[in-house]
PDB file of C-alpha atoms in Angstrom:
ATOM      1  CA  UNK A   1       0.000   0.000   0.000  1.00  0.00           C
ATOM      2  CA  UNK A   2       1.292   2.929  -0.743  1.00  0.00           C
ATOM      3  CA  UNK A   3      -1.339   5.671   0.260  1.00  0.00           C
ATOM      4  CA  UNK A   4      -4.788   5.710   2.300  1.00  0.00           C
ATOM      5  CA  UNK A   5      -5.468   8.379  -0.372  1.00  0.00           C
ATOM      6  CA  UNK A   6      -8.008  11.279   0.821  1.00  0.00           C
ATOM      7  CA  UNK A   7     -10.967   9.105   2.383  1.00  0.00           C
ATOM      8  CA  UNK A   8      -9.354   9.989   5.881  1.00  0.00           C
ATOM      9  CA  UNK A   9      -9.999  13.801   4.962  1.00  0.00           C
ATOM     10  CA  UNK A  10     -13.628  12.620   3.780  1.00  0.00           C
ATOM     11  CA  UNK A  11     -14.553  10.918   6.852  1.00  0.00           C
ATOM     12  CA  UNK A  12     -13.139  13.703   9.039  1.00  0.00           C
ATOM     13  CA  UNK A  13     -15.739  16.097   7.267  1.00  0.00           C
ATOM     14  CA  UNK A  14     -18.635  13.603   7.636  1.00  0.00           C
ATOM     15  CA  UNK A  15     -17.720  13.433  11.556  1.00  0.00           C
ATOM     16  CA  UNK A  16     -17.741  17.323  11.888  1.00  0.00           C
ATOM     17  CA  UNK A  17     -20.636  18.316   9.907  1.00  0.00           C
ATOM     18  CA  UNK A  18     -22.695  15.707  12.110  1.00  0.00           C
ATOM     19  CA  UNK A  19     -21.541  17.404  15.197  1.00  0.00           C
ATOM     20  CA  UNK A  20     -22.127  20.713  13.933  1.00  0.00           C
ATOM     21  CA  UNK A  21     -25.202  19.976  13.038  1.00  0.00           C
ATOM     22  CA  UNK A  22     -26.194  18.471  16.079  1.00  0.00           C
ATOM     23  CA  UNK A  23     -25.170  21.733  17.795  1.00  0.00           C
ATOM     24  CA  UNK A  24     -27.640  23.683  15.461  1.00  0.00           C
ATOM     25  CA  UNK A  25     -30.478  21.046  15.173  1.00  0.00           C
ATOM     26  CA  UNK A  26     -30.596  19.925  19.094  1.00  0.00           C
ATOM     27  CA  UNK A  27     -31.891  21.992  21.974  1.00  0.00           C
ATOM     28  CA  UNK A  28     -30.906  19.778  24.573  1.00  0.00           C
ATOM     29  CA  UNK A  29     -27.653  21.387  26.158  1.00  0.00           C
ATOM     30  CA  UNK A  30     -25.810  17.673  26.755  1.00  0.00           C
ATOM     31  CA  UNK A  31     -26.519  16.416  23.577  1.00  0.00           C
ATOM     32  CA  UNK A  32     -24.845  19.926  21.987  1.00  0.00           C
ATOM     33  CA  UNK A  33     -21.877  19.112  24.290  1.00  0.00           C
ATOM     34  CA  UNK A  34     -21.773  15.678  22.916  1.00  0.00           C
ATOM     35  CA  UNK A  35     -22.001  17.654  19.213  1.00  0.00           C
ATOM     36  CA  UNK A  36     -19.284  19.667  19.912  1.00  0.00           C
ATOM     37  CA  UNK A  37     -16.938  17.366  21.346  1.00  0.00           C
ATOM     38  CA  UNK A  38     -18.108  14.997  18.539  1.00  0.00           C
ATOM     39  CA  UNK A  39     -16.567  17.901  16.160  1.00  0.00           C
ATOM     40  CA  UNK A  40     -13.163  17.964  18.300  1.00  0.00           C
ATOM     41  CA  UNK A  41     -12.318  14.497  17.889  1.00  0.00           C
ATOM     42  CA  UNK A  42     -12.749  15.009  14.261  1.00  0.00           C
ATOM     43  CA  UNK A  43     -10.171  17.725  13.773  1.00  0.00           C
ATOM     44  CA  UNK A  44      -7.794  15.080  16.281  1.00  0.00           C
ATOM     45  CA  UNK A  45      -8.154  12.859  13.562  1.00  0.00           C
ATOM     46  CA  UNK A  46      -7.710  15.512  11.103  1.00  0.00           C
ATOM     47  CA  UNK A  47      -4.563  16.380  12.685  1.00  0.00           C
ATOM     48  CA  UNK A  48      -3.437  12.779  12.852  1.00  0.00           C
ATOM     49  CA  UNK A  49      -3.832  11.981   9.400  1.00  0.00           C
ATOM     50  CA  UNK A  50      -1.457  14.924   8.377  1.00  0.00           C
ATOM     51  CA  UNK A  51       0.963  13.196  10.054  1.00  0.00           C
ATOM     52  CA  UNK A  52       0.924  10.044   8.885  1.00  0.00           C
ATOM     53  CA  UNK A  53       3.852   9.081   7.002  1.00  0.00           C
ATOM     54  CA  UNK A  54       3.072   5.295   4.573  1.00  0.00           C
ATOM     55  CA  UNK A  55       5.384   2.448   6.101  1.00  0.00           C
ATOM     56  CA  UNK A  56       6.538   4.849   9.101  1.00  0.00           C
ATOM     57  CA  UNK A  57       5.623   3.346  12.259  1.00  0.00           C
ATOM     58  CA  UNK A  58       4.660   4.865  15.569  1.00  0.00           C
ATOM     59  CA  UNK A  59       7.556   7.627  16.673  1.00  0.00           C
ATOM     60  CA  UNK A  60       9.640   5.769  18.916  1.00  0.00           C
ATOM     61  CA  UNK A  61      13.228   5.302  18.178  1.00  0.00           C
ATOM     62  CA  UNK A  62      14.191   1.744  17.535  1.00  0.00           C
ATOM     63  CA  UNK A  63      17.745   0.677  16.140  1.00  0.00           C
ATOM     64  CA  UNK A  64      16.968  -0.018  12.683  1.00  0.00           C
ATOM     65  CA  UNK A  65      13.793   1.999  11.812  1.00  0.00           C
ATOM     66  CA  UNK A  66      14.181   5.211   9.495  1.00  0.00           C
ATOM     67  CA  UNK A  67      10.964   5.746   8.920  1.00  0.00           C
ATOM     68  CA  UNK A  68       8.863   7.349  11.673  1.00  0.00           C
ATOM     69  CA  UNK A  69       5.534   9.110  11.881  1.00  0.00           C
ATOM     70  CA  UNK A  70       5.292  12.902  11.903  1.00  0.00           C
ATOM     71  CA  UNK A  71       5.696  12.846  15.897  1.00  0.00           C
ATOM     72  CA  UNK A  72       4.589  17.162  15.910  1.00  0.00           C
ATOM     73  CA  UNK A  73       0.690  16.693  14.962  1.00  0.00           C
ATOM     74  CA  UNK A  74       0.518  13.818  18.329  1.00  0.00           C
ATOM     75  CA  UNK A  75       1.724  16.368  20.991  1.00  0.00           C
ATOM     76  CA  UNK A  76      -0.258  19.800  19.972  1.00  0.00           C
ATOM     77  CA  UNK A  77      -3.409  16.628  19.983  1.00  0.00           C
ATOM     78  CA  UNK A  78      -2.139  15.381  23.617  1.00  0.00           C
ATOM     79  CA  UNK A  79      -2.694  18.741  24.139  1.00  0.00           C
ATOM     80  CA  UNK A  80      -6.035  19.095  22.669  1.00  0.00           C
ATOM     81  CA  UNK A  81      -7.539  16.543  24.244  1.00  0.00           C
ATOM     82  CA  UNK A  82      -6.835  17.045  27.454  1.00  0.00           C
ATOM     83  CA  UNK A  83      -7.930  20.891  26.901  1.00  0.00           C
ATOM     84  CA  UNK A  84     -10.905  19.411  25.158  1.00  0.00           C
ATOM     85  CA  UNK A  85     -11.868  17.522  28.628  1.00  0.00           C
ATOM     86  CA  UNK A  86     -11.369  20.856  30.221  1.00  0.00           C
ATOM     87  CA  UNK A  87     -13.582  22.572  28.799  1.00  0.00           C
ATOM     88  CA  UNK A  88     -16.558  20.198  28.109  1.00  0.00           C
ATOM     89  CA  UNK A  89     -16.406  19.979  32.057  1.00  0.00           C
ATOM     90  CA  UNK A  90     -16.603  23.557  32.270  1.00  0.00           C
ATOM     91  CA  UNK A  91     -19.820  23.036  29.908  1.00  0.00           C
ATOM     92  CA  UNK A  92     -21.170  20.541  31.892  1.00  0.00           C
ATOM     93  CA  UNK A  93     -20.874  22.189  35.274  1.00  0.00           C
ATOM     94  CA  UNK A  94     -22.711  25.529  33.553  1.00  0.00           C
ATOM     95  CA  UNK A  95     -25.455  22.984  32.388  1.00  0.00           C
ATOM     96  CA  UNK A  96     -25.805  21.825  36.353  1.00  0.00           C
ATOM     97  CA  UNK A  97     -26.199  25.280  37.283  1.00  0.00           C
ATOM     98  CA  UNK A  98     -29.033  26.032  34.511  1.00  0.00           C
ATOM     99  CA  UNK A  99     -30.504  23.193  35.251  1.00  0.00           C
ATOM    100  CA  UNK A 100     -31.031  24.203  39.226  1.00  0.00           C
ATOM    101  CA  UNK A 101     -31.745  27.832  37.987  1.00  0.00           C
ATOM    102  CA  UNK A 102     -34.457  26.928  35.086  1.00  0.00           C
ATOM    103  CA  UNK A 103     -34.924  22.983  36.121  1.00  0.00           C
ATOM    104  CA  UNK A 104     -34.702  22.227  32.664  1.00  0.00           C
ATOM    105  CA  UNK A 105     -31.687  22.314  30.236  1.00  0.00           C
ATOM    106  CA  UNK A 106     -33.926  22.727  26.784  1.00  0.00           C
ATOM    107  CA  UNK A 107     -33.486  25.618  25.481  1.00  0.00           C
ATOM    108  CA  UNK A 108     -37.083  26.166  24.619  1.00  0.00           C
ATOM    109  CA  UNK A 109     -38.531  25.127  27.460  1.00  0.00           C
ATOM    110  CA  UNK A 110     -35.936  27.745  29.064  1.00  0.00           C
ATOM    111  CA  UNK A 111     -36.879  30.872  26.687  1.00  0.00           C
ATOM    112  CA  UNK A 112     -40.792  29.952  27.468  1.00  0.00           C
ATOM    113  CA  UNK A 113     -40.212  29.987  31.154  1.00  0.00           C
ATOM    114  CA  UNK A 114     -37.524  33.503  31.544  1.00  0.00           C
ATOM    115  CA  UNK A 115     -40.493  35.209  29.729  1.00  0.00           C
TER     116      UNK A 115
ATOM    117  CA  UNK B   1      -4.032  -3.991   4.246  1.00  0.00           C
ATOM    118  CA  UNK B   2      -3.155  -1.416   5.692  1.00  0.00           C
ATOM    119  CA  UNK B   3      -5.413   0.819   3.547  1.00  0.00           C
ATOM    120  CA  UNK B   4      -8.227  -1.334   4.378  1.00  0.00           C
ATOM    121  CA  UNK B   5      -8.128  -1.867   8.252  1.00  0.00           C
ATOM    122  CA  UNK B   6      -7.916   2.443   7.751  1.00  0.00           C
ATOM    123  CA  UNK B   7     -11.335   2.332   5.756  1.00  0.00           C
ATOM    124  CA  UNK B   8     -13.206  -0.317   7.596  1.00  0.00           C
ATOM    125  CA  UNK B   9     -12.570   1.455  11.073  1.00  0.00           C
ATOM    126  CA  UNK B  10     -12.943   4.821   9.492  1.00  0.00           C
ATOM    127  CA  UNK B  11     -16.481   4.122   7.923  1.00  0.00           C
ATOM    128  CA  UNK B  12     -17.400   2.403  11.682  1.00  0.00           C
ATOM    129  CA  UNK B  13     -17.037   5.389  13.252  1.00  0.00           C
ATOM    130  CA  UNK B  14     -18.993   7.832  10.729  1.00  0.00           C
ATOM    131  CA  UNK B  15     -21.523   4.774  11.152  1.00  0.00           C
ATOM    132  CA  UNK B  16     -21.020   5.570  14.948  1.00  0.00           C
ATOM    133  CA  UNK B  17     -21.728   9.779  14.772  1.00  0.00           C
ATOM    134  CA  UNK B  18     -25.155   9.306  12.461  1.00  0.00           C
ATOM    135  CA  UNK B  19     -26.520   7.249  15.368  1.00  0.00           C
ATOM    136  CA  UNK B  20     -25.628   9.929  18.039  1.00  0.00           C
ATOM    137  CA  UNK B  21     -27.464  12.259  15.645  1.00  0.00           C
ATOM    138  CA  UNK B  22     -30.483  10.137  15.252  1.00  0.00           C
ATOM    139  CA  UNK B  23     -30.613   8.830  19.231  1.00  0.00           C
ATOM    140  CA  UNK B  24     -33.291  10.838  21.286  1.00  0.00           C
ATOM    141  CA  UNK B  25     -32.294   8.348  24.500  1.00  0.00           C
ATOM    142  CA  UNK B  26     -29.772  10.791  26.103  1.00  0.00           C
ATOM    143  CA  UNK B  27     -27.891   8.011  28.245  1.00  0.00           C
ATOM    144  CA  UNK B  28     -27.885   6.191  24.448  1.00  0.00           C
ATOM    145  CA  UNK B  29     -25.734   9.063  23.283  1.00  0.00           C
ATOM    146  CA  UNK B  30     -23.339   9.078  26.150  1.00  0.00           C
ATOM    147  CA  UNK B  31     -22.903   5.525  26.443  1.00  0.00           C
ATOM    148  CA  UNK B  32     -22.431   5.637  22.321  1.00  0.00           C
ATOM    149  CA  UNK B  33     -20.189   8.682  22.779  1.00  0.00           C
ATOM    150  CA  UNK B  34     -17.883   6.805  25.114  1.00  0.00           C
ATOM    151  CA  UNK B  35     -17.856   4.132  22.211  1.00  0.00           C
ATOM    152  CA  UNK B  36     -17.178   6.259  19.311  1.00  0.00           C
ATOM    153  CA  UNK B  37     -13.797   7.848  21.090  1.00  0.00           C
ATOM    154  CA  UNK B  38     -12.613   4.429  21.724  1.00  0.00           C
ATOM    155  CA  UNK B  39     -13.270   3.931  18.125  1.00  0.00           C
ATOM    156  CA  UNK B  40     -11.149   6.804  17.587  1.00  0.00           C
ATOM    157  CA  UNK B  41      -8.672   5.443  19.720  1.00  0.00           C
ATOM    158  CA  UNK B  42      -8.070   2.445  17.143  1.00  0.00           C
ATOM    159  CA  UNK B  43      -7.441   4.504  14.409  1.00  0.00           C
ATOM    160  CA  UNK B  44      -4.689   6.338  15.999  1.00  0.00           C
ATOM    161  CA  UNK B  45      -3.041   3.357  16.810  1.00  0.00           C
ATOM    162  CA  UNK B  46      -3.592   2.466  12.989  1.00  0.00           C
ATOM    163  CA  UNK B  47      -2.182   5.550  12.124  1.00  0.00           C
ATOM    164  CA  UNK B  48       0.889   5.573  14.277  1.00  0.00           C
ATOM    165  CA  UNK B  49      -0.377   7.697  17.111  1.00  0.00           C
ATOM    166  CA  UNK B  50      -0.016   5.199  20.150  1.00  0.00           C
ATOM    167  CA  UNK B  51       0.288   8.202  22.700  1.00  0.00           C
ATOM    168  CA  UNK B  52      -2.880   9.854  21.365  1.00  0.00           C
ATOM    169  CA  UNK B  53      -4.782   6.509  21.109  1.00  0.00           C
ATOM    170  CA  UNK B  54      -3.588   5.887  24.979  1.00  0.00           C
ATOM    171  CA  UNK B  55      -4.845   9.422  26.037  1.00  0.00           C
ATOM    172  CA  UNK B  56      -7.851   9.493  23.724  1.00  0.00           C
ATOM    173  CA  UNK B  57      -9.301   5.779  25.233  1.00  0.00           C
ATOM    174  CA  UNK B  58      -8.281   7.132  28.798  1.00  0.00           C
ATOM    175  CA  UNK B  59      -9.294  10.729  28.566  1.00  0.00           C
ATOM    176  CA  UNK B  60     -11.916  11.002  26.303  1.00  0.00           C
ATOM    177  CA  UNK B  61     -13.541   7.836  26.410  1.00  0.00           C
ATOM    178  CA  UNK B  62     -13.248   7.229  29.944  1.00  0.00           C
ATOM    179  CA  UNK B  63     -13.540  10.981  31.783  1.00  0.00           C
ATOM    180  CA  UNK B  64     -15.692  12.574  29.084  1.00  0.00           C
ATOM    181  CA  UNK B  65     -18.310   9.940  29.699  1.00  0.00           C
ATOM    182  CA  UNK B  66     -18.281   9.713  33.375  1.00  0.00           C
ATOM    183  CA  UNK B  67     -18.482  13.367  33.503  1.00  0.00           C
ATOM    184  CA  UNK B  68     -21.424  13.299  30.462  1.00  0.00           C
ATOM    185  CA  UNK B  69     -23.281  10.588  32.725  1.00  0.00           C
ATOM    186  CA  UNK B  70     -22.748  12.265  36.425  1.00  0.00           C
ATOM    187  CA  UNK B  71     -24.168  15.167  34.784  1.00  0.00           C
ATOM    188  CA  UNK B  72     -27.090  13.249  33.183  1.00  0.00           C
ATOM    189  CA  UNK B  73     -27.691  11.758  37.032  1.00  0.00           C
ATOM    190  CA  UNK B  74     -27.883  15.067  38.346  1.00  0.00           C
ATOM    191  CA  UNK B  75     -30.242  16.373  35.769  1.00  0.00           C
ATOM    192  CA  UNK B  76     -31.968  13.813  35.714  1.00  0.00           C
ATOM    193  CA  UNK B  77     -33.785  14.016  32.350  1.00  0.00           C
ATOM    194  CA  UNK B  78     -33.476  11.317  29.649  1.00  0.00           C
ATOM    195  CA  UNK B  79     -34.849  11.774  26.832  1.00  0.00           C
ATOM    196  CA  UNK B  80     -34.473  14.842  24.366  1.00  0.00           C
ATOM    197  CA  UNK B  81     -37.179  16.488  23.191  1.00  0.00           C
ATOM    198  CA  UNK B  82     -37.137  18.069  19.602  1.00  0.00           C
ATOM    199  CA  UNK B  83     -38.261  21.108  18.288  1.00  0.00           C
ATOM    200  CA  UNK B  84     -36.676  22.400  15.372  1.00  0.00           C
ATOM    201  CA  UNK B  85     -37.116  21.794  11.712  1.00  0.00           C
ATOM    202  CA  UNK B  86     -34.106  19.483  10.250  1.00  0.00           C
ATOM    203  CA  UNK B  87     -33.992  20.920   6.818  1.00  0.00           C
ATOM    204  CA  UNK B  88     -32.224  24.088   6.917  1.00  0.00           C
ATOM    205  CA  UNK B  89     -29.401  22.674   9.348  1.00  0.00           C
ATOM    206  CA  UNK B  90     -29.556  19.547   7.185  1.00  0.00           C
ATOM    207  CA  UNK B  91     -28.951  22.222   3.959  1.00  0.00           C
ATOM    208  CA  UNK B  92     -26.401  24.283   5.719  1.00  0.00           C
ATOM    209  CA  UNK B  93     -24.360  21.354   7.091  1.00  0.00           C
ATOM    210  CA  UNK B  94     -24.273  20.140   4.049  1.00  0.00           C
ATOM    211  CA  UNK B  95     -23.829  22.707   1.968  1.00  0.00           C
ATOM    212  CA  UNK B  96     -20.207  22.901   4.069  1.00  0.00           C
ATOM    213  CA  UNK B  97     -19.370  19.466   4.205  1.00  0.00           C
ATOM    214  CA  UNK B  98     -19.673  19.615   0.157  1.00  0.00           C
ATOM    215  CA  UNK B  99     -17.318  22.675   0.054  1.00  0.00           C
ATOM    216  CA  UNK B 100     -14.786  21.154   2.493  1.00  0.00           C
ATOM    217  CA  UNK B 101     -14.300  18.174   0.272  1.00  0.00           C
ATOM    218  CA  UNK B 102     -14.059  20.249  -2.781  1.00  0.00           C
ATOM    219  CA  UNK B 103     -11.474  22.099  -0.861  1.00  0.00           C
ATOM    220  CA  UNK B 104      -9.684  18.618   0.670  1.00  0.00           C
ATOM    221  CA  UNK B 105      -8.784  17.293  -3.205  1.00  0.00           C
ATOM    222  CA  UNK B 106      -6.325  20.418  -3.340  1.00  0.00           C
ATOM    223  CA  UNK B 107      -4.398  18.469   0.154  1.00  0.00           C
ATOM    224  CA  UNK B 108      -1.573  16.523   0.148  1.00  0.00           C
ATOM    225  CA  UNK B 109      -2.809  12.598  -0.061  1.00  0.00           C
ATOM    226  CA  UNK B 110      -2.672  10.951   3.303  1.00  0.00           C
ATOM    227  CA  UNK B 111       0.547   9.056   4.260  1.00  0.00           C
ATOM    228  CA  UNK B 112       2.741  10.979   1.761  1.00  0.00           C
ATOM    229  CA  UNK B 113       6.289  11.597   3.718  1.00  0.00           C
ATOM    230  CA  UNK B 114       6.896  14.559   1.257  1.00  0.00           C
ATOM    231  CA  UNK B 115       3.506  16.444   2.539  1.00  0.00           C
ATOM    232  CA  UNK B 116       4.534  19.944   4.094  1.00  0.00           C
ATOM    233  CA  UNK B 117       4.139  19.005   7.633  1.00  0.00           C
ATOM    234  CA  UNK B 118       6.621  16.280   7.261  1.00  0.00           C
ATOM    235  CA  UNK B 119       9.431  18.430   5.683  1.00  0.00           C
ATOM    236  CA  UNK B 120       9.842  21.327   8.197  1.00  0.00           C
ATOM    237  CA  UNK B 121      11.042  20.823  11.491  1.00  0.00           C
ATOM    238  CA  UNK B 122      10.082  17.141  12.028  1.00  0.00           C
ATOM    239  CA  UNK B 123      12.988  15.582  10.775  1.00  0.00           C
ATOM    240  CA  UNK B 124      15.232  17.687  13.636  1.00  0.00           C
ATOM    241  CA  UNK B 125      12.980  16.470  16.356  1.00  0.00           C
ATOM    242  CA  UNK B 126      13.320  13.490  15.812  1.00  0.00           C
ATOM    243  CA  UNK B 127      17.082  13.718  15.335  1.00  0.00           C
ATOM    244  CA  UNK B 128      17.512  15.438  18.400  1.00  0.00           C
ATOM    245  CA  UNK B 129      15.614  13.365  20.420  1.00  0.00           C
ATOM    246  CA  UNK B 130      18.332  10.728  20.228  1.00  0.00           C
ATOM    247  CA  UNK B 131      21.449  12.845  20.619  1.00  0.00           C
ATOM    248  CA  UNK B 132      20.200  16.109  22.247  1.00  0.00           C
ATOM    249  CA  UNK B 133      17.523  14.837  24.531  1.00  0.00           C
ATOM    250  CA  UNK B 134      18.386  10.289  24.742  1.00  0.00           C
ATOM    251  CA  UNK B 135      14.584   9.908  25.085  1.00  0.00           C
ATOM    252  CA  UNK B 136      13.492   6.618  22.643  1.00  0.00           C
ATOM    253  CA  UNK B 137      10.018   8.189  22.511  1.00  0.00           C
ATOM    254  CA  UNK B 138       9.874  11.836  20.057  1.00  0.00           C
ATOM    255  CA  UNK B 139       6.311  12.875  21.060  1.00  0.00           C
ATOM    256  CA  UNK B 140       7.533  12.737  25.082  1.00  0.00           C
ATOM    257  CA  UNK B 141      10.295  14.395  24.045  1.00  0.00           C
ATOM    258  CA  UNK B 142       8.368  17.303  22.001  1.00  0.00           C
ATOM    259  CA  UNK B 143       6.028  17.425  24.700  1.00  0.00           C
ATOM    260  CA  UNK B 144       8.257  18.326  27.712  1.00  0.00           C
ATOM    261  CA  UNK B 145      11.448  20.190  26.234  1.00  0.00           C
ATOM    262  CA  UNK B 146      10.883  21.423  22.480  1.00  0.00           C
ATOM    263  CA  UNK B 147       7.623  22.550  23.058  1.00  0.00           C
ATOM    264  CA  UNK B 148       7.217  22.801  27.155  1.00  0.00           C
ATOM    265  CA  UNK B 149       5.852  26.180  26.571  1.00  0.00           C
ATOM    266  CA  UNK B 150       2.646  24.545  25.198  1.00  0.00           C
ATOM    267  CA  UNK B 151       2.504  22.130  28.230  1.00  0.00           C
ATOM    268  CA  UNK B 152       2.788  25.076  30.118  1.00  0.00           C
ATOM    269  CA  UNK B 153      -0.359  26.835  28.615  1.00  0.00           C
ATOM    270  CA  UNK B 154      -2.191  23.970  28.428  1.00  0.00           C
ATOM    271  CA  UNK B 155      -1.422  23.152  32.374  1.00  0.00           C
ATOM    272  CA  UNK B 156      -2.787  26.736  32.796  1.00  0.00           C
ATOM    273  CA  UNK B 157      -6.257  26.103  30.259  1.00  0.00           C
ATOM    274  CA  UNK B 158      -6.818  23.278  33.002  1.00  0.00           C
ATOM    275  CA  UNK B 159      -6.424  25.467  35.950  1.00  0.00           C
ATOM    276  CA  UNK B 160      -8.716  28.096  34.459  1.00  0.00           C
ATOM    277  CA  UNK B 161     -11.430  25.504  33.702  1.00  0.00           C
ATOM    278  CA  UNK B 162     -11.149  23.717  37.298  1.00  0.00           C
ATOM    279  CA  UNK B 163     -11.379  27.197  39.265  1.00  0.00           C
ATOM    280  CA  UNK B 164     -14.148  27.768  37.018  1.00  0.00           C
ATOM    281  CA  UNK B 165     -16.243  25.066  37.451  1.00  0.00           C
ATOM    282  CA  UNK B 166     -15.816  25.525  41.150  1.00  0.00           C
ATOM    283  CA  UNK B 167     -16.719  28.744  41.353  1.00  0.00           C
ATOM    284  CA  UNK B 168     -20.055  27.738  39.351  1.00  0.00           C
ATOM    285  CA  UNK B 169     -20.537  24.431  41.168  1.00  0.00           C
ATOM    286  CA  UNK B 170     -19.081  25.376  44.755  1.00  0.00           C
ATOM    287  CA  UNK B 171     -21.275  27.985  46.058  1.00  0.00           C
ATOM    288  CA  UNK B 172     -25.208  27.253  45.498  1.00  0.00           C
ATOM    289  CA  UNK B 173     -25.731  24.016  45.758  1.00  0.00           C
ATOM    290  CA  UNK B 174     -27.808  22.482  43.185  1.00  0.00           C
ATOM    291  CA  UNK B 175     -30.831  19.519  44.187  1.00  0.00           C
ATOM    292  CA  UNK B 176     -29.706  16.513  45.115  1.00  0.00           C
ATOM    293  CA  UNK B 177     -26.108  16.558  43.742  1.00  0.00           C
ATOM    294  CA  UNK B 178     -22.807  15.961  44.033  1.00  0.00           C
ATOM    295  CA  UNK B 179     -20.381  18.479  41.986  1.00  0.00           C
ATOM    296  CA  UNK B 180     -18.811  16.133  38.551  1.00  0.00           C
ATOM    297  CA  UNK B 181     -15.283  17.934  38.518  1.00  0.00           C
ATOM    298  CA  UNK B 182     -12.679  17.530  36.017  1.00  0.00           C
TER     299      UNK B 182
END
């Protein structure tokens, strides 16, 4: 094999547009966190695929391997994911706190009650 | 074979997100959530990413879901209910998707060790990492010395969110609850 070709890329779009449009189409705040993070993991995998190199293998250095895996795009996603769990707790704790403000967490049931 | 292990997990886990989209059962979606970023986590170990796949299956399928659920127990509420009309999201989502794969033929093809990202710095790294640095594993290496400054931020992103969340969980207590923390 000498390429994966661009189906990665494909896939990666297929992922985010379903998480964006859960974030537009759902009014349920956990299931828009789920969109989003749904989204993030796409643009890991983005990220990952950049940086795959054909017949590289993972980068750790081994006495007779020349060939190694763009090692760059894995840390700034280490990163990224662990930011990613960051925040989606942050979203999660405002969601507790609407929920004991509003005692829902629709967003329609939330605009017909505040008015 | 390679190639195909790629497309068969690949087309799994866009098999995965359409049935997040089309679950109403809100426990459904977390529990499917928590299997769709394990899912992710096999394809970074097929594409060479072992340290991602490790923090992805720990990280974001194991915290992300306990933290998804513990707020779902709080809450309490299980199912979603739907309002809006799908067709204009459905349009505009797709209307994107369509222009991001017109844009994606213009990329470098996946795996290709002469793509820009492989050519710049890379090759230094992981160079260096034997003689300047004698650690076996490049990413650690990145991670902690040529790049400690973004460990640093990112060290301070998590601060920021855990003060935050316990400034909004700490003080009023919500019903019957017990604050999920990251």
């Amino acid at each position: 094999m000498t390429t994966i070709g661009l189906f990665n890329y494909w896939i990666v779009f297929v992922l985010m547009m379903s998480g964006l449009y859960i974030v537009i189409v759902s009014t349920n705040l956990i299931k828009k966190i789920i969109g989003l993070n749904i989204f993030q993991t796409s643009v890991f995998i983005l990220y990952i695929s950049i940086g795959k190199v054909s017949g590289g293998t993972a980068p750790i250095l081994v006495d007779g391997i020349t060939l190694y895996s763009n090692p760059l795009p894995h840390v700034l996603i280490l990163t990224a994911i662990v930011v990613g769990v960051a925040t989606t707790a942050l979203g999660l704790a405002i969601v507790v706190r609407i929920h004991s403000a509003f005692n829902s967490i629709d967003e329609e049931e939330i605009y017909t009650t505040s008015d | 074979m390679e190639a195909i292990v790629d497309f068969a997990l690949l087309a799994g886990l866009a098999a995965w997100a359409v049935a997040i989209v089309r679950l109403r059962s809100l426990f459904g979606a977390a529990m499917l959530f928590g299997i769709y970023s394990l899912h992710c986590a096999l394809i970074f170990v097929v594409l060479d990413a072992v340290d991602v796949a490790f923090t992805e299956a720990a990280v974001g399928a194991g915290i992300s879901t306990v933290l998804i659920l513990g707020t779902l127990a709080i809450t309490g509420i299980k199912l979603e209910v739907r309002h809006t009309r799908a067709l204009i999201p459905l349009l505009i989502t797709g209307t994107i998707g369509a222009a991001l794969i017109y844009a994606s033929v213009d990329m470098p093809l996946v795996g290709d060790p002469n793509a820009p990202a492989n050519l710049h710095i890379v090759p230094d790294y992981i160079e260096g990492s034997a003689t300047e640095i004698g650690i076996p594993n490049v990413v650690t290496s990145v991670l902690a010395s040529y790049r400690g400054y973004d460990t640093l931020g990112e060290v301070t992103v998590i601060f920021t969110a855990g003060v935050g969340v316990l400034c909004l969980l700490g003080r009023g207590k919500p019903k019957r609850s017990r604050k999920p923390r990251g």
